[in-house]
XYZ file of N, CA and C in Angstrom:
396
model
N 0.844 -1.177 0.000
C 0.000 0.000 0.000
C 0.883 1.232 0.000
N 0.545 2.231 -0.815
C 1.336 3.449 -0.874
C 1.255 4.233 0.425
N 2.304 4.985 0.695
C 2.340 5.819 1.884
C 1.518 7.073 1.629
N 0.691 7.435 2.564
C -0.148 8.609 2.423
C 0.318 9.638 3.443
N 0.496 10.876 2.993
C 1.008 11.924 3.864
C -0.069 12.863 4.371
N -1.314 12.455 4.330
C -2.410 13.302 4.789
C -2.409 13.311 6.314
N -2.480 14.501 6.879
C -2.523 14.668 8.323
C -3.921 15.107 8.740
N -4.452 14.507 9.785
C -5.725 14.929 10.354
C -5.378 15.966 11.418
N -5.837 17.213 11.255
C -5.443 18.277 12.191
C -6.171 18.178 13.522
N -5.661 18.935 14.496
C -6.317 19.042 15.794
C -7.561 19.899 15.611
N -8.690 19.396 16.069
C -9.947 20.125 15.937
C -10.698 20.125 17.262
N -11.603 21.078 17.389
C -12.480 21.168 18.556
C -13.850 21.610 18.059
N -14.814 21.551 18.947
C -16.157 22.034 18.626
C -16.305 23.439 19.192
N -16.818 24.377 18.373
C -17.054 25.720 18.906
C -18.398 25.746 19.623
N -18.791 26.905 20.087
C -20.034 27.022 20.860
C -21.273 26.664 20.050
N -21.181 26.773 18.710
C -22.307 26.416 17.844
C -22.320 24.934 17.492
N -21.335 24.170 17.981
C -21.262 22.750 17.685
C -20.594 22.429 16.368
N -19.933 23.420 15.756
C -19.243 23.204 14.489
C -17.792 22.812 14.752
N -17.256 21.963 13.883
C -15.871 21.546 13.991
C -14.981 22.671 13.470
N -13.989 23.063 14.275
C -13.055 24.121 13.886
C -11.630 23.654 14.147
N -10.697 24.178 13.359
C -9.289 23.859 13.538
C -8.759 24.573 14.768
N -7.876 23.920 15.502
C -7.227 24.520 16.658
C -5.810 24.870 16.244
N -5.458 26.138 16.365
C -4.100 26.562 16.038
C -3.151 26.026 17.093
N -2.101 25.342 16.648
C -1.150 24.755 17.589
C -0.425 25.825 18.389
N -0.200 27.021 17.766
C 0.511 28.085 18.468
C -0.274 28.549 19.689
N -1.602 28.549 19.562
C -2.451 29.018 20.653
C -2.734 27.905 21.656
N -2.403 26.672 21.291
C -2.628 25.547 22.191
C -4.081 25.228 22.422
N -4.952 25.778 21.606
C -6.371 25.475 21.748
C -7.013 26.169 22.928
N -6.346 27.194 23.485
C -6.853 27.853 24.677
C -8.046 28.755 24.395
N -8.302 29.043 23.102
C -9.411 29.933 22.779
C -10.758 29.205 22.739
N -10.796 27.931 23.067
C -12.039 27.172 23.087
C -12.285 26.634 24.488
N -13.535 26.709 24.910
C -13.877 26.191 26.224
C -13.876 24.669 26.242
N -14.183 24.075 25.097
C -14.270 22.621 25.025
C -12.919 22.033 24.661
N -12.688 20.812 25.096
C -11.435 20.107 24.809
C -11.348 19.761 23.331
N -10.142 19.774 22.775
C -9.985 19.320 21.387
C -10.442 17.870 21.246
N -10.977 17.543 20.086
C -11.440 16.189 19.818
C -10.257 15.226 19.765
N -9.154 15.684 19.190
C -7.928 14.891 19.156
C -6.801 15.780 19.681
N -5.836 15.201 20.362
C -4.800 15.978 21.054
C -3.669 16.445 20.147
N -3.442 15.747 19.032
C -2.346 16.111 18.135
C -2.666 15.674 16.722
N -1.947 16.266 15.754
C -2.108 15.834 14.367
C -1.801 14.358 14.283
N -2.508 13.667 13.415
C -2.198 12.251 13.212
C -2.335 11.921 11.740
N -1.600 10.924 11.308
C -1.642 10.531 9.906
C -2.917 9.764 9.616
N -3.443 9.989 8.429
C -4.602 9.248 7.968
C -4.142 7.845 7.585
N -4.781 6.838 8.147
C -4.412 5.464 7.846
C -5.562 4.786 7.101
N -5.245 4.243 5.955
C -6.228 3.507 5.168
C -5.776 2.068 5.053
N -6.692 1.139 5.297
C -6.366 -0.276 5.115
C -6.409 -0.668 3.649
N -7.224 0.030 2.892
C -7.299 -0.209 1.454
C -7.752 1.074 0.780
N -7.522 1.155 -0.513
C -7.851 2.354 -1.273
C -9.261 2.219 -1.839
N -10.134 3.214 -1.601
C -11.482 3.146 -2.176
C -11.496 3.633 -3.623
N -12.290 2.964 -4.449
C -12.495 3.357 -5.837
C -13.997 3.504 -6.041
N -14.402 4.588 -6.691
C -15.840 4.792 -6.902
C -16.141 4.973 -8.381
N -17.365 4.671 -8.729
C -17.842 4.871 -10.088
C -19.311 5.270 -10.009
N -19.659 6.327 -10.723
C -21.043 6.761 -10.806
C -21.621 6.264 -12.125
N -22.843 5.745 -12.064
C -23.533 5.228 -13.248
C -24.909 5.887 -13.363
N -25.301 6.147 -14.589
C -26.654 6.608 -14.868
C -27.457 5.433 -15.379
N -28.670 5.286 -14.897
C -29.559 4.229 -15.366
C -30.678 4.881 -16.166
N -30.838 4.417 -17.392
C -31.904 4.941 -18.250
C -32.467 3.791 -19.061
N -33.719 3.439 -18.760
C -34.373 2.297 -19.388
C -33.498 1.069 -19.190
N -33.021 0.448 -20.278
C -32.182 -0.746 -20.135
C -30.693 -0.421 -20.298
N -30.361 0.858 -20.279
C -28.976 1.277 -20.520
C -28.306 1.768 -19.243
N -26.988 1.571 -19.192
C -26.168 2.089 -18.104
C -25.067 2.922 -18.732
N -24.903 4.143 -18.244
C -23.827 5.010 -18.687
C -22.877 5.198 -17.512
N -21.657 4.696 -17.663
C -20.672 4.788 -16.591
C -19.893 6.088 -16.695
N -19.581 6.659 -15.547
C -18.751 7.852 -15.437
C -19.291 9.012 -16.267
N -20.523 9.434 -15.980
C -21.142 10.495 -16.778
C -20.528 11.869 -16.499
N -20.706 12.768 -17.453
C -20.310 14.161 -17.255
C -21.381 14.841 -16.397
N -21.078 16.041 -15.918
C -22.049 16.799 -15.122
C -23.303 17.090 -15.942
N -23.125 17.374 -17.222
C -24.273 17.651 -18.089
C -25.150 16.405 -18.229
N -24.533 15.247 -18.427
C -25.296 13.997 -18.546
C -26.030 13.691 -17.245
N -25.365 13.923 -16.106
C -26.010 13.681 -14.812
C -27.235 14.554 -14.621
N -27.163 15.789 -15.112
C -28.241 16.744 -14.869
C -29.534 16.390 -15.601
N -29.485 15.579 -16.646
C -30.692 15.259 -17.409
C -31.249 13.870 -17.112
N -30.601 13.105 -16.266
C -31.069 11.758 -15.944
C -31.725 11.715 -14.571
N -32.607 10.767 -14.402
C -33.329 10.651 -13.138
C -32.660 9.704 -12.152
N -32.025 8.650 -12.635
C -31.480 7.653 -11.724
C -29.969 7.622 -11.824
N -29.346 7.950 -10.710
C -27.896 7.964 -10.608
C -27.513 7.080 -9.429
N -26.525 6.228 -9.616
C -26.008 5.426 -8.506
C -24.486 5.562 -8.482
N -23.935 5.582 -7.284
C -22.489 5.602 -7.112
C -22.105 4.395 -6.275
N -21.170 3.616 -6.799
C -20.685 2.412 -6.133
C -19.252 2.668 -5.700
N -18.928 2.334 -4.454
C -17.561 2.455 -3.953
C -17.107 1.064 -3.511
N -15.974 0.639 -4.077
C -15.363 -0.642 -3.705
C -13.981 -0.370 -3.140
N -13.512 -1.242 -2.247
C -12.135 -1.097 -1.800
C -11.218 -1.832 -2.762
N -9.908 -1.756 -2.523
C -8.950 -2.335 -3.468
C -9.017 -3.855 -3.539
N -9.715 -4.490 -2.590
C -9.893 -5.939 -2.681
C -11.213 -6.307 -3.350
N -11.974 -5.289 -3.811
C -13.218 -5.551 -4.524
C -14.446 -5.662 -3.647
N -14.308 -5.378 -2.353
C -15.447 -5.448 -1.436
C -16.256 -4.148 -1.507
N -17.570 -4.289 -1.428
C -18.459 -3.136 -1.468
C -18.284 -2.309 -0.198
N -17.979 -1.025 -0.369
C -17.808 -0.109 0.750
C -19.049 0.762 0.903
N -19.579 1.214 -0.236
C -20.724 2.114 -0.192
C -21.519 1.997 -1.486
N -22.819 2.172 -1.356
C -23.708 2.237 -2.512
C -24.634 3.415 -2.255
N -24.647 4.378 -3.170
C -25.428 5.585 -2.978
C -26.350 5.807 -4.167
N -27.639 5.920 -3.884
C -28.623 6.256 -4.905
C -29.493 7.372 -4.336
N -29.196 8.611 -4.764
C -30.040 9.703 -4.280
C -31.437 9.588 -4.875
N -32.402 10.281 -4.336
C -33.797 10.242 -4.789
C -33.998 9.909 -6.248
N -35.049 10.322 -6.799
C -35.352 10.023 -8.190
C -36.559 9.122 -8.264
N -37.211 9.176 -9.397
C -38.470 8.436 -9.517
C -38.278 7.014 -10.035
N -37.121 6.704 -10.562
C -36.912 5.395 -11.158
C -36.207 4.478 -10.164
N -36.684 3.262 -10.064
C -36.047 2.281 -9.182
C -34.787 1.727 -9.827
N -33.850 1.362 -8.995
C -32.640 0.695 -9.480
C -32.886 -0.805 -9.319
N -33.081 -1.502 -10.413
C -33.365 -2.929 -10.356
C -32.109 -3.713 -9.995
N -32.312 -4.886 -9.415
C -31.203 -5.719 -8.951
C -30.193 -5.977 -10.059
N -30.658 -6.308 -11.246
C -29.722 -6.599 -12.339
C -28.907 -5.360 -12.706
N -29.526 -4.186 -12.682
C -28.804 -2.949 -12.990
C -27.778 -2.644 -11.909
N -28.145 -2.867 -10.653
C -27.214 -2.656 -9.544
C -26.025 -3.605 -9.676
N -26.288 -4.864 -9.973
C -25.202 -5.839 -10.154
C -24.294 -5.437 -11.311
N -24.874 -4.929 -12.383
C -24.073 -4.467 -13.516
C -23.208 -3.274 -13.133
N -23.759 -2.357 -12.342
C -22.986 -1.194 -11.890
C -21.819 -1.632 -11.002
N -22.040 -2.607 -10.147
C -20.968 -3.120 -9.286
C -19.900 -3.795 -10.140
N -20.308 -4.555 -11.148
C -19.344 -5.214 -12.040
C -18.523 -4.179 -12.809
N -19.174 -3.117 -13.278
C -18.451 -2.042 -13.968
C -17.448 -1.365 -13.026
N -17.850 -1.184 -11.775
C -16.952 -0.570 -10.792
C -15.759 -1.472 -10.526
N -15.987 -2.786 -10.439
C -14.870 -3.720 -10.254
C -13.877 -3.618 -11.412
N -14.409 -3.578 -12.619
C -13.558 -3.468 -13.810
C -12.779 -2.152 -13.784
N -13.469 -1.050 -13.497
C -12.821 0.259 -13.472
C -11.789 0.338 -12.346
N -12.085 -0.240 -11.181
C -11.133 -0.166 -10.071
C -9.849 -0.931 -10.385
N -9.964 -2.041 -11.129
C -8.754 -2.775 -11.542
C -7.904 -1.913 -12.473
N -8.560 -1.224 -13.409
C -7.845 -0.341 -14.330
C -7.169 0.807 -13.568
N -7.910 1.397 -12.629
C -7.357 2.506 -11.862
C -6.225 2.055 -10.944
N -6.327 0.854 -10.397
C -5.264 0.326 -9.530
C -3.967 0.191 -10.316
N -4.052 -0.273 -11.563
C -2.856 -0.402 -12.417
C -2.248 0.974 -12.668
N -3.079 1.951 -12.996
C -2.597 3.314 -13.243
C -1.960 3.889 -11.982
N -2.605 3.683 -10.852
C -2.084 4.185 -9.578
C -0.756 3.526 -9.231
N -0.668 2.215 -9.411
C 0.578 1.496 -9.123
C 1.718 1.995 -10.005
N 1.426 2.231 -11.288
C 2.447 2.740 -12.204
C 2.904 4.141 -11.794
N 1.972 4.971 -11.394
C 2.308 6.340 -10.985
C 3.154 6.334 -9.711
N 2.792 5.472 -8.775
C 3.513 5.408 -7.502
C 4.903 4.813 -7.702
N 5.034 3.843 -8.588
C 6.342 3.216 -8.791
C 7.354 4.213 -9.350
N 6.898 5.258 -10.022
C 7.799 6.271 -10.565
C 8.107 7.391 -9.600
N 7.477 7.365 -8.420
C 7.683 8.428 -7.445
C 8.717 8.006 -6.405
N 9.388 9.004 -5.845
C 10.249 8.739 -4.710
C 9.413 8.957 -3.459
N 9.310 7.923 -2.640
C 8.482 8.007 -1.424
C 9.414 7.953 -0.217
N 9.131 8.822 0.760
C 9.944 8.868 1.977
C 9.879 7.566 2.727
């Protein structure tokens, strides 16, 4: 798995209940509530998520639509799989058309195919990088 350098910052809740960043220089003293986490920490992923959005129209599936294509269709589904091919998330916002089981299975199969392609591209890109 590639090394990820994303840091999760120190945050606290303000009086309105919103998450806000705590400046390390100030030590978080400007908030009455305790920080949610005491120090920056690295983001750890067990596997890389890959997603694919599909449009369903009658008996057709359009994978990876443009914003314009999305705006004219009623049924949109987004499938997220991890790098081992396990389903992580399935999202179908409102709309009047049902997503039939066969269409959902086809969308998952398309996502599996696309995630394999993206994994190869990602591996090639990472192999050419110098990683700390």
